[in-house]
């Protein structure tokens, strides 16, 4: 779902066939980064978890030489992009499933915006702080639902993220962000919000490890439609925001 939304934004922002310089911050096991490298883009993956880096490198080693040359992997923290790269070095910066682990995200986001060339695209995938009561409420966890109102504080979360199905790091609590706050932050760092989507509007309440339904294509079509349509997208478990560097 996020990949399709990202492709839509890339096509809308850049000439067809343009080979983009992409930075994937917190790339996890590298699924999204590899997908973009296979599409012909020059991709840099930045990840601080050594286990994830090893998995990504193993996956990359099995790719054809042309793809291996288009992708590099750096073990490091997304808050240190200024150490590794010059400002304006990338056309697209991805930060998917990362902000939930960062207590103060504004400095990280400002650093990522500096990495963008003019007209560059910043793609964020975050937990939706305006919908934290939905999942516990629908599952009958009334005390959990009540506690989730009016908060974006650290809350337990055991599901996988959307960066290629990478498991949420065990033993960590995660936070959420509100659309209004991120809209203001993106404007303040010179990459105002261009488009946003909901992710997991209906399917977030499915049991972990549940079997995919027989009509999975229809399910995906429903999720994609809901993720673009008000008021449904506003109660999605995750938000996908796309900002554009002025």
Coordinates of N, CA and C in Angstrom, one line a residue:
X1 N 0.8 -1.2 0.0 CA 0.0 0.0 0.0 C 0.9 1.3 0.0
X2 N 1.8 1.3 0.9 CA 2.7 2.5 1.0 C 3.5 2.6 -0.2
X3 N 4.0 1.4 -0.8 CA 4.8 1.5 -2.0 C 4.0 2.1 -3.1
X4 N 2.7 1.7 -3.3 CA 1.9 2.3 -4.3 C 1.7 3.8 -4.2
X5 N 1.5 4.2 -3.0 CA 1.3 5.6 -2.7 C 2.6 6.4 -3.0
X6 N 3.8 5.8 -2.6 CA 5.1 6.4 -2.8 C 5.3 6.5 -4.3
X7 N 5.0 5.5 -5.1 CA 5.2 5.5 -6.5 C 4.4 6.6 -7.2
X8 N 3.2 6.8 -6.7 CA 2.3 7.8 -7.2 C 2.9 9.2 -7.0
X9 N 3.5 9.4 -5.8 CA 4.1 10.7 -5.5 C 5.4 10.9 -6.4
X10 N 6.1 9.9 -6.5 CA 7.4 10.0 -7.4 C 7.0 10.3 -8.8
X11 N 6.0 9.6 -9.3 CA 5.6 9.9 -10.7 C 5.1 11.3 -10.9
X12 N 4.4 11.8 -9.8 CA 3.8 13.1 -9.9 C 4.8 14.2 -9.7
X13 N 6.0 13.9 -9.1 CA 7.0 14.9 -8.8 C 8.2 15.0 -9.8
X14 N 8.5 13.9 -10.4 CA 9.7 13.8 -11.2 C 9.4 13.3 -12.6
X15 N 10.2 13.7 -13.6 CA 10.0 13.2 -15.0 C 10.1 11.7 -15.1
X16 N 9.3 11.2 -16.0 CA 9.2 9.7 -16.2 C 10.6 9.2 -16.6
X17 N 11.1 8.2 -15.9 CA 12.4 7.6 -16.3 C 13.6 8.2 -15.6
X18 N 13.3 9.3 -14.8 CA 14.5 9.9 -14.1 C 15.0 9.0 -13.0
X19 N 16.3 8.8 -12.9 CA 16.9 8.0 -11.9 C 17.1 8.9 -10.7
X20 N 16.5 8.5 -9.6 CA 16.5 9.3 -8.4 C 17.5 8.9 -7.4
X21 N 18.0 9.8 -6.6 CA 18.9 9.6 -5.5 C 18.0 9.4 -4.3
X22 N 17.9 8.2 -3.7 CA 17.0 7.9 -2.6 C 17.8 7.6 -1.3
X23 N 17.3 8.2 -0.2 CA 17.8 7.8 1.1 C 16.7 7.2 1.9
X24 N 16.9 6.0 2.4 CA 15.9 5.3 3.2 C 16.5 5.2 4.6
X25 N 15.9 6.0 5.5 CA 16.4 6.1 6.9 C 15.6 5.2 7.7
X26 N 16.3 4.3 8.4 CA 15.7 3.2 9.2 C 15.1 2.2 8.2
X27 N 15.9 1.7 7.3 CA 15.5 0.9 6.2 C 15.0 -0.5 6.6
X28 N 15.2 -0.9 7.9 CA 14.9 -2.2 8.3 C 15.6 -3.3 7.6
X29 N 14.9 -4.3 7.1 CA 15.6 -5.3 6.3 C 15.8 -5.0 4.8
X30 N 15.5 -3.8 4.5 CA 15.8 -3.2 3.1 C 14.8 -3.5 2.0
X31 N 13.6 -4.0 2.4 CA 12.7 -4.3 1.3 C 12.3 -3.2 0.4
X32 N 12.0 -2.0 1.0 CA 11.6 -0.9 0.2 C 12.8 -0.4 -0.6
X33 N 14.0 -0.3 0.0 CA 15.2 0.1 -0.6 C 15.6 -0.7 -1.8
X34 N 15.5 -2.0 -1.7 CA 15.7 -3.0 -2.8 C 14.7 -2.8 -3.9
X35 N 13.5 -2.6 -3.6 CA 12.5 -2.4 -4.6 C 12.8 -1.2 -5.5
X36 N 13.2 -0.1 -4.8 CA 13.6 1.1 -5.6 C 14.8 0.9 -6.4
X37 N 15.8 0.2 -5.8 CA 17.0 -0.1 -6.6 C 16.7 -0.9 -7.8
X38 N 15.9 -1.9 -7.7 CA 15.5 -2.7 -8.8 C 14.8 -1.9 -9.9
X39 N 14.1 -0.8 -9.5 CA 13.4 0.1 -10.4 C 14.4 1.1 -11.1
X40 N 15.7 1.0 -10.7 CA 16.7 1.8 -11.4 C 17.2 3.0 -10.7
X41 N 16.7 3.2 -9.4 CA 17.2 4.4 -8.7 C 18.4 4.1 -7.9
X42 N 19.2 5.1 -7.6 CA 20.4 5.0 -6.7 C 20.0 5.1 -5.3
X43 N 20.1 4.1 -4.5 CA 19.5 4.0 -3.2 C 20.6 3.9 -2.1
X44 N 20.5 4.7 -1.0 CA 21.3 4.5 0.2 C 20.4 4.1 1.3
X45 N 20.7 3.0 2.0 CA 19.9 2.6 3.1 C 20.7 2.9 4.4
X46 N 20.1 3.5 5.4 CA 20.7 3.8 6.7 C 19.9 3.1 7.8
X47 N 20.6 2.3 8.6 CA 19.9 1.5 9.6 C 20.9 1.3 10.8
X48 N 20.4 1.5 12.0 CA 21.3 1.4 13.2 C 21.2 0.0 13.8
X49 N 20.3 -0.8 13.4 CA 20.2 -2.2 14.0 C 21.1 -3.1 13.2
X50 N 22.1 -3.6 13.9 CA 23.1 -4.5 13.2 C 22.5 -5.7 12.6
X51 N 21.5 -6.3 13.3 CA 20.8 -7.5 12.8 C 20.1 -7.2 11.5
X52 N 19.4 -6.1 11.4 CA 18.7 -5.7 10.2 C 19.6 -5.4 9.1
X53 N 20.8 -4.7 9.4 CA 21.8 -4.4 8.4 C 22.3 -5.7 7.8
X54 N 22.5 -6.7 8.6 CA 23.0 -8.0 8.1 C 22.0 -8.7 7.2
X55 N 20.7 -8.6 7.5 CA 19.7 -9.2 6.7 C 19.6 -8.5 5.3
X56 N 19.7 -7.1 5.4 CA 19.7 -6.3 4.2 C 20.9 -6.6 3.3
X57 N 22.0 -6.8 3.9 CA 23.2 -7.0 3.1 C 23.2 -8.4 2.4
X58 N 22.6 -9.4 3.2 CA 22.5 -10.7 2.6 C 21.5 -10.7 1.4
X59 N 20.4 -10.0 1.6 CA 19.5 -9.9 0.5 C 20.1 -9.2 -0.7
X60 N 20.8 -8.1 -0.5 CA 21.5 -7.4 -1.6 C 22.5 -8.3 -2.3
X61 N 23.2 -9.1 -1.5 CA 24.3 -10.0 -2.1 C 23.7 -10.9 -3.2
X62 N 22.4 -11.3 -3.0 CA 21.8 -12.2 -4.0 C 21.2 -11.5 -5.2
X63 N 21.4 -10.2 -5.3 CA 20.8 -9.5 -6.5 C 21.9 -9.4 -7.6
X64 N 21.4 -9.2 -8.8 CA 22.3 -9.0 -10.0 C 23.3 -7.8 -9.7
X65 N 24.4 -7.9 -10.4 CA 25.5 -6.9 -10.2 C 25.0 -5.4 -10.4
X66 N 24.1 -5.2 -11.4 CA 23.7 -3.9 -11.6 C 22.9 -3.3 -10.5
X67 N 22.1 -4.1 -9.8 CA 21.3 -3.6 -8.6 C 22.3 -3.4 -7.4
X68 N 23.2 -4.3 -7.3 CA 24.2 -4.2 -6.2 C 24.9 -2.9 -6.3
X69 N 25.3 -2.5 -7.5 CA 26.0 -1.2 -7.7 C 25.1 0.0 -7.4
X70 N 23.8 -0.1 -7.5 CA 22.9 1.0 -7.3 C 22.5 1.2 -5.8
X71 N 22.9 0.3 -5.0 CA 22.5 0.4 -3.6 C 23.6 0.2 -2.6
X72 N 23.7 1.1 -1.7 CA 24.7 1.0 -0.6 C 24.0 1.0 0.7
X73 N 24.6 0.3 1.7 CA 24.0 0.2 3.0 C 25.0 0.8 4.1
X74 N 24.5 1.6 4.9 CA 25.3 2.3 5.9 C 24.7 1.9 7.3
X75 N 25.5 1.5 8.2 CA 25.0 1.2 9.6 C 25.2 2.5 10.4
X76 N 24.1 3.1 10.8 CA 24.1 4.4 11.5 C 22.8 4.9 11.9
X77 N 22.7 6.0 12.6 CA 21.5 6.6 13.2 C 21.0 7.6 12.2
X78 N 19.7 7.6 12.1 CA 19.1 8.6 11.2 C 19.2 10.0 11.7
X79 N 19.5 10.2 12.9 CA 19.8 11.6 13.5 C 21.1 12.1 13.1
X80 N 22.0 11.3 12.5 CA 23.3 11.7 12.1 C 23.5 11.8 10.6
X81 N 22.4 12.1 9.9 CA 22.6 12.2 8.4 C 23.6 13.3 8.0
X82 N 23.7 14.4 8.8 CA 24.7 15.4 8.5 C 26.1 15.0 8.6
X83 N 26.4 13.9 9.3 CA 27.7 13.3 9.4 C 28.1 12.5 8.1
X84 N 27.1 11.9 7.5 CA 27.3 11.0 6.4 C 27.1 11.7 5.0
X85 N 26.3 12.7 4.9 CA 25.9 13.2 3.6 C 25.9 14.8 3.6
X86 N 26.1 15.3 2.4 CA 26.0 16.8 2.3 C 24.5 17.2 2.1
X87 N 24.2 18.4 2.5 CA 22.8 18.9 2.3 C 22.5 18.9 0.8
X88 N 21.2 18.5 0.5 CA 20.7 18.5 -0.9 C 21.2 17.3 -1.7
X89 N 21.6 16.2 -1.0 CA 22.2 15.1 -1.7 C 21.2 14.1 -2.3
X90 N 19.9 14.3 -1.9 CA 18.9 13.3 -2.3 C 17.7 13.9 -2.9
X91 N 17.0 13.2 -3.8 CA 15.8 13.6 -4.4 C 14.6 13.1 -3.6
X92 N 14.8 12.0 -2.9 CA 13.7 11.4 -2.1 C 14.3 10.9 -0.8
X93 N 13.7 11.2 0.3 CA 14.1 10.7 1.6 C 12.9 9.9 2.2
X94 N 13.1 8.7 2.6 CA 12.1 7.9 3.2 C 12.4 7.8 4.7
X95 N 11.4 7.9 5.5 CA 11.5 7.7 7.0 C 10.2 7.0 7.4
X96 N 10.2 5.7 7.2 CA 9.0 4.8 7.4 C 9.2 4.0 8.7
X97 N 8.2 4.2 9.6 CA 8.3 3.4 10.9 C 9.4 3.8 11.8
X98 N 9.9 5.0 11.8 CA 11.0 5.4 12.6 C 10.6 6.4 13.7
X99 N 9.8 7.4 13.3 CA 9.5 8.4 14.3 C 8.9 7.9 15.6
X100 N 8.2 6.7 15.5 CA 7.6 6.1 16.7 C 8.6 5.8 17.8
X101 N 9.9 5.6 17.4 CA 11.0 5.3 18.4 C 11.7 6.6 18.8
X102 N 11.4 7.7 18.3 CA 12.1 9.0 18.6 C 11.3 9.9 19.5
X103 N 11.8 10.2 20.7 CA 11.0 10.9 21.6 C 10.8 12.4 21.2
X104 N 11.8 13.0 20.6 CA 11.8 14.3 20.0 C 12.0 14.3 18.5
X105 N 11.0 14.1 17.7 CA 11.3 13.9 16.3 C 11.7 15.2 15.5
X106 N 11.4 16.4 16.0 CA 11.6 17.6 15.2 C 13.1 17.7 14.7
X107 N 14.1 17.5 15.5 CA 15.5 17.6 15.0 C 15.8 16.6 13.9
X108 N 15.3 15.4 14.1 CA 15.5 14.4 13.0 C 14.8 14.8 11.7
X109 N 13.6 15.3 11.8 CA 12.9 15.7 10.6 C 13.6 16.9 9.9
X110 N 14.1 17.8 10.7 CA 14.8 19.0 10.1 C 16.1 18.5 9.4
X111 N 16.8 17.6 10.0 CA 18.0 17.0 9.4 C 17.6 16.3 8.1
X112 N 16.5 15.6 8.0 CA 16.1 14.9 6.8 C 15.8 15.9 5.7
X113 N 15.1 17.0 6.1 CA 14.7 18.0 5.1 C 15.9 18.6 4.5
X114 N 17.0 18.8 5.3 CA 18.2 19.4 4.7 C 18.9 18.5 3.7
X115 N 18.6 17.2 3.8 CA 19.2 16.2 2.8 C 18.5 16.3 1.4
X116 N 17.4 17.0 1.4 CA 16.6 17.0 0.1 C 17.1 18.1 -0.8
X117 N 17.2 17.8 -2.1 CA 17.4 18.8 -3.1 C 16.1 19.6 -3.3
X118 N 16.2 20.8 -3.9 CA 15.0 21.5 -4.2 C 14.0 20.7 -5.0
X119 N 12.7 20.7 -4.5 CA 11.7 19.9 -5.2 C 11.7 18.4 -4.7
X120 N 12.6 18.1 -3.8 CA 12.7 16.7 -3.3 C 11.5 16.3 -2.4
X121 N 11.3 15.0 -2.3 CA 10.2 14.4 -1.6 C 10.6 13.8 -0.3
X122 N 9.9 14.1 0.8 CA 10.1 13.5 2.1 C 8.9 12.7 2.4
X123 N 9.1 11.4 2.6 CA 8.0 10.4 2.8 C 8.1 9.9 4.2
X124 N 7.0 10.1 5.0 CA 7.0 9.6 6.4 C 5.9 8.6 6.6
X125 N 6.1 7.6 7.4 CA 5.1 6.7 7.8 C 5.1 6.7 9.3
X126 N 4.0 7.1 9.9 CA 4.0 7.2 11.4 C 2.7 6.6 11.9
X127 N 2.7 6.3 13.2 CA 1.5 5.9 13.9 C 0.6 7.1 14.1
X128 N -0.7 6.9 13.9 CA -1.7 7.9 14.0 C -2.1 8.2 15.4
X129 N -1.6 9.3 15.9 CA -2.0 9.7 17.3 C -3.4 10.1 17.5
X130 N -4.2 10.3 16.4 CA -5.6 10.7 16.6 C -6.5 9.4 16.5
X131 N -5.9 8.2 16.5 CA -6.7 7.0 16.4 C -6.3 5.9 17.3
X132 N -5.6 6.2 18.3 CA -5.0 5.2 19.2 C -6.1 4.4 19.9
X133 N -7.3 4.9 20.1 CA -8.3 4.2 20.8 C -9.1 3.2 20.0
X134 N -8.9 3.3 18.6 CA -9.7 2.5 17.7 C -9.5 1.0 17.9
X135 N -8.2 0.6 17.9 CA -7.9 -0.9 17.9 C -8.4 -1.5 19.3
X136 N -8.0 -0.9 20.4 CA -8.4 -1.5 21.7 C -9.9 -1.4 21.9
X137 N -10.5 -0.4 21.3 CA -12.0 -0.2 21.4 C -12.7 -1.3 20.7
X138 N -12.3 -1.6 19.4 CA -12.9 -2.6 18.6 C -12.7 -4.0 19.1
X139 N -11.6 -4.2 19.8 CA -11.3 -5.5 20.4 C -11.9 -5.7 21.8
X140 N -12.6 -4.7 22.3 CA -13.3 -4.8 23.6 C -12.4 -4.5 24.8
X141 N -11.2 -3.9 24.5 CA -10.3 -3.5 25.6 C -10.7 -2.1 26.0
X142 N -11.7 -2.0 26.9 CA -12.2 -0.7 27.2 C -11.3 0.1 28.0
X143 N -10.5 -0.5 29.0 CA -9.6 0.3 29.7 C -8.4 0.8 28.8
X144 N -8.0 0.0 27.9 CA -7.0 0.4 27.0 C -7.4 1.5 26.1
X145 N -8.7 1.4 25.6 CA -9.3 2.5 24.8 C -9.4 3.8 25.5
X146 N -9.8 3.7 26.8 CA -10.0 4.9 27.6 C -8.6 5.6 27.8
X147 N -7.6 4.8 28.0 CA -6.3 5.3 28.3 C -5.7 5.9 27.0
X148 N -6.1 5.5 25.9 CA -5.5 6.0 24.6 C -6.0 7.3 24.2
X149 N -7.2 7.8 24.7 CA -7.7 9.1 24.3 C -6.7 10.2 24.7
X150 N -6.6 11.2 23.9 CA -5.9 12.4 24.2 C -4.5 12.2 24.6
X151 N -3.8 11.2 23.9 CA -2.4 11.0 24.3 C -1.7 10.5 23.0
X152 N -0.4 10.9 22.9 CA 0.5 10.3 21.9 C 1.7 9.8 22.6
X153 N 1.5 9.5 23.9 CA 2.7 9.0 24.7 C 3.0 7.6 24.3
X154 N 4.1 7.1 24.9 CA 4.6 5.8 24.6 C 3.5 4.7 24.9
X155 N 3.2 3.9 24.0 CA 2.2 2.8 24.2 C 2.7 1.5 23.6
X156 N 2.5 0.4 24.2 CA 2.9 -0.9 23.7 C 2.4 -1.1 22.3
X157 N 3.2 -1.7 21.4 CA 2.7 -2.0 20.1 C 3.5 -3.2 19.6
X158 N 2.8 -4.3 19.3 CA 3.4 -5.5 19.0 C 3.4 -5.9 17.5
X159 N 2.6 -5.2 16.7 CA 2.5 -5.5 15.3 C 3.7 -5.2 14.5
X160 N 3.8 -5.7 13.2 CA 4.9 -5.3 12.4 C 4.7 -3.9 11.8
X161 N 5.8 -3.3 11.4 CA 5.7 -2.0 10.7 C 5.4 -2.2 9.3
X162 N 5.4 -1.1 8.5 CA 5.1 -1.2 7.1 C 6.3 -1.0 6.2
X163 N 7.5 -1.1 6.7 CA 8.7 -1.0 5.9 C 9.1 -2.4 5.5
X164 N 8.3 -3.1 4.7 CA 8.6 -4.4 4.3 C 8.3 -5.5 5.3
X165 N 7.4 -5.2 6.2 CA 7.0 -6.2 7.2 C 8.1 -6.4 8.3
X166 N 8.9 -5.4 8.5 CA 9.9 -5.6 9.6 C 9.3 -5.6 10.9
X167 N 9.6 -6.6 11.8 CA 9.0 -6.6 13.1 C 9.3 -5.4 13.9
X168 N 8.3 -4.8 14.6 CA 8.5 -3.8 15.6 C 9.5 -4.3 16.6
X169 N 10.5 -3.6 17.0 CA 11.6 -4.1 17.8 C 11.0 -4.5 19.2
X170 N 11.2 -5.7 19.6 CA 10.6 -6.2 20.8 C 11.1 -5.5 22.0
X171 N 10.3 -5.4 23.1 CA 10.7 -4.8 24.3 C 10.7 -3.3 24.3
X172 N 10.3 -2.7 23.2 CA 10.2 -1.2 23.2 C 8.8 -0.7 23.1
X173 N 8.5 0.3 23.8 CA 7.2 1.0 23.6 C 7.4 2.1 22.6
X174 N 6.3 2.4 21.9 CA 6.4 3.4 20.8 C 5.4 4.5 21.0
X175 N 5.7 5.6 20.3 CA 4.8 6.8 20.4 C 4.1 7.0 19.1
X176 N 3.3 8.0 19.0 CA 2.5 8.3 17.8 C 2.6 9.8 17.5
X177 N 2.1 10.2 16.4 CA 2.2 11.6 15.9 C 0.8 12.0 15.4
X178 N 0.5 13.2 15.6 CA -0.8 13.8 15.1 C -0.6 14.5 13.7
X179 N -1.5 14.3 12.8 CA -1.5 14.9 11.5 C -1.3 16.4 11.6
X180 N -2.0 17.1 12.5 CA -1.9 18.5 12.6 C -0.5 19.0 13.0
X181 N 0.1 18.2 14.0 CA 1.4 18.6 14.4 C 2.5 18.4 13.4
X182 N 2.4 17.3 12.6 CA 3.4 17.0 11.6 C 3.2 18.0 10.4
X183 N 2.0 18.4 10.1 CA 1.7 19.4 9.1 C 2.5 20.7 9.4
X184 N 2.4 21.1 10.7 CA 3.0 22.3 11.1 C 4.6 22.1 11.1
X185 N 5.0 20.9 11.5 CA 6.5 20.7 11.5 C 7.0 20.7 10.1
X186 N 6.4 20.1 9.2 CA 6.8 20.0 7.8 C 6.9 21.4 7.2
X187 N 5.9 22.2 7.5 CA 5.9 23.6 7.0 C 7.1 24.4 7.5
X188 N 7.4 24.1 8.8 CA 8.5 24.8 9.5 C 9.9 24.4 9.0
X189 N 10.0 23.2 8.5 CA 11.4 22.8 8.0 C 11.5 22.9 6.5
X190 N 10.6 23.6 5.9 CA 10.7 23.9 4.4 C 10.3 22.7 3.5
X191 N 9.5 21.8 4.0 CA 9.1 20.7 3.2 C 7.6 20.5 3.5
X192 N 6.7 21.5 3.1 CA 5.3 21.4 3.5 C 4.6 20.2 2.9
X193 N 3.5 19.8 3.6 CA 2.8 18.7 3.3 C 2.2 18.8 1.9
X194 N 2.4 17.8 1.1 CA 1.9 17.8 -0.3 C 0.7 16.8 -0.4
X195 N 0.8 15.7 0.3 CA -0.3 14.7 0.2 C -0.2 13.8 1.4
X196 N -1.3 13.2 1.9 CA -1.3 12.3 3.0 C -2.4 11.2 2.8
X197 N -2.1 10.0 3.3 CA -2.9 8.9 3.2 C -3.1 8.1 4.5
X198 N -4.2 7.4 4.7 CA -4.3 6.5 5.8 C -3.8 5.1 5.4
X199 N -3.2 4.4 6.3 CA -2.8 3.0 6.1 C -3.3 2.1 7.2
X200 N -3.9 1.0 6.8 CA -4.5 0.1 7.8 C -5.8 0.7 8.4
X201 N -6.7 1.0 7.6 CA -8.0 1.6 8.1 C -8.8 0.5 8.7
X202 N -9.0 -0.6 8.0 CA -9.8 -1.7 8.5 C -9.0 -2.9 9.0
X203 N -7.8 -3.1 8.4 CA -7.1 -4.4 8.7 C -6.3 -4.3 10.0
X204 N -6.1 -3.2 10.6 CA -5.3 -3.2 11.8 C -5.9 -4.0 13.0
X205 N -7.2 -4.3 12.9 CA -7.8 -5.0 14.0 C -7.7 -6.5 13.8
X206 N -7.1 -7.0 12.6 CA -7.0 -8.4 12.3 C -5.9 -9.0 13.3
X207 N -6.2 -10.2 13.7 CA -5.2 -10.9 14.6 C -3.9 -11.0 14.0
X208 N -2.8 -10.8 14.8 CA -1.4 -11.0 14.3 C -1.3 -12.4 13.8
X209 N -0.7 -12.5 12.6 CA -0.5 -13.8 12.0 C -1.7 -14.4 11.3
X210 N -2.8 -13.7 11.2 CA -4.0 -14.2 10.6 C -3.8 -14.5 9.1
X211 N -4.5 -15.5 8.6 CA -4.4 -15.9 7.2 C -5.0 -14.8 6.4
X212 N -4.4 -14.6 5.2 CA -4.9 -13.6 4.3 C -6.2 -14.2 3.7
X213 N -7.2 -13.3 3.5 CA -8.5 -13.8 2.9 C -8.3 -14.3 1.5
X214 N -9.3 -15.1 1.0 CA -9.2 -15.6 -0.4 C -9.2 -14.4 -1.4
X215 N -10.0 -13.4 -1.1 CA -10.2 -12.3 -2.0 C -9.3 -11.1 -1.6
X216 N -8.0 -11.4 -1.5 CA -7.1 -10.4 -1.0 C -7.0 -9.1 -1.8
X217 N -7.2 -9.3 -3.2 CA -7.2 -8.1 -4.0 C -8.3 -7.1 -3.7
X218 N -9.5 -7.7 -3.4 CA -10.6 -6.8 -3.0 C -10.3 -6.1 -1.7
X219 N -9.7 -6.8 -0.8 CA -9.3 -6.2 0.5 C -8.4 -5.1 0.3
X220 N -7.3 -5.3 -0.5 CA -6.4 -4.2 -0.8 C -7.0 -3.0 -1.5
X221 N -8.0 -3.3 -2.4 CA -8.7 -2.2 -3.1 C -9.5 -1.4 -2.1
X222 N -10.1 -2.1 -1.1 CA -10.9 -1.4 -0.1 C -10.0 -0.5 0.8
X223 N -8.8 -1.1 1.2 CA -7.9 -0.4 2.0 C -7.3 0.9 1.3
X224 N -7.0 0.7 0.0 CA -6.5 1.8 -0.7 C -7.5 2.9 -0.9
X225 N -8.7 2.5 -1.2 CA -9.8 3.5 -1.3 C -10.0 4.3 0.0
X226 N -10.1 3.5 1.1 CA -10.3 4.1 2.4 C -9.2 5.1 2.8
X227 N -8.0 4.6 2.4 CA -6.8 5.4 2.8 C -6.7 6.8 2.1
X228 N -7.5 7.0 1.1 CA -7.6 8.2 0.3 C -8.8 9.0 0.5
X229 N -9.7 8.5 1.3 CA -11.1 9.1 1.5 C -11.4 9.5 2.9
X230 N -11.9 10.7 3.0 CA -12.3 11.2 4.3 C -13.7 10.7 4.6
X231 N -14.1 10.4 5.8 CA -13.3 10.5 7.0 C -12.5 9.3 7.4
X232 N -12.5 8.2 6.5 CA -11.9 7.0 6.9 C -10.4 7.1 7.1
X233 N -9.7 7.8 6.2 CA -8.3 7.9 6.4 C -7.8 8.5 7.7
X234 N -8.7 9.3 8.3 CA -8.3 10.0 9.5 C -8.3 9.0 10.7
X235 N -8.9 7.8 10.6 CA -8.9 6.9 11.7 C -8.0 5.7 11.4
X236 N -7.1 5.8 10.4 CA -6.2 4.7 10.1 C -5.2 4.5 11.2
X237 N -4.7 3.3 11.3 CA -3.6 3.0 12.3 C -2.4 3.8 12.0
X238 N -2.0 4.0 10.8 CA -0.8 4.6 10.3 C -1.1 5.7 9.4
X239 N -0.3 6.7 9.3 CA -0.4 7.8 8.3 C 0.8 7.9 7.5
X240 N 0.6 8.0 6.2 CA 1.7 8.2 5.2 C 1.6 9.7 4.7
X241 N 2.6 10.4 5.1 CA 2.7 11.9 4.7 C 3.8 12.1 3.7
X242 N 3.5 12.9 2.7 CA 4.5 13.3 1.7 C 4.7 14.8 1.7
X243 N 5.9 15.3 2.1 CA 6.2 16.7 2.0 C 7.2 17.0 0.9
X244 N 7.1 18.2 0.4 CA 8.0 18.6 -0.8 C 8.8 19.8 -0.4
X245 N 10.1 19.6 -0.7 CA 11.1 20.7 -0.4 C 10.9 21.9 -1.3
X246 N 10.7 23.1 -0.7 CA 10.5 24.2 -1.6 C 11.7 24.6 -2.4

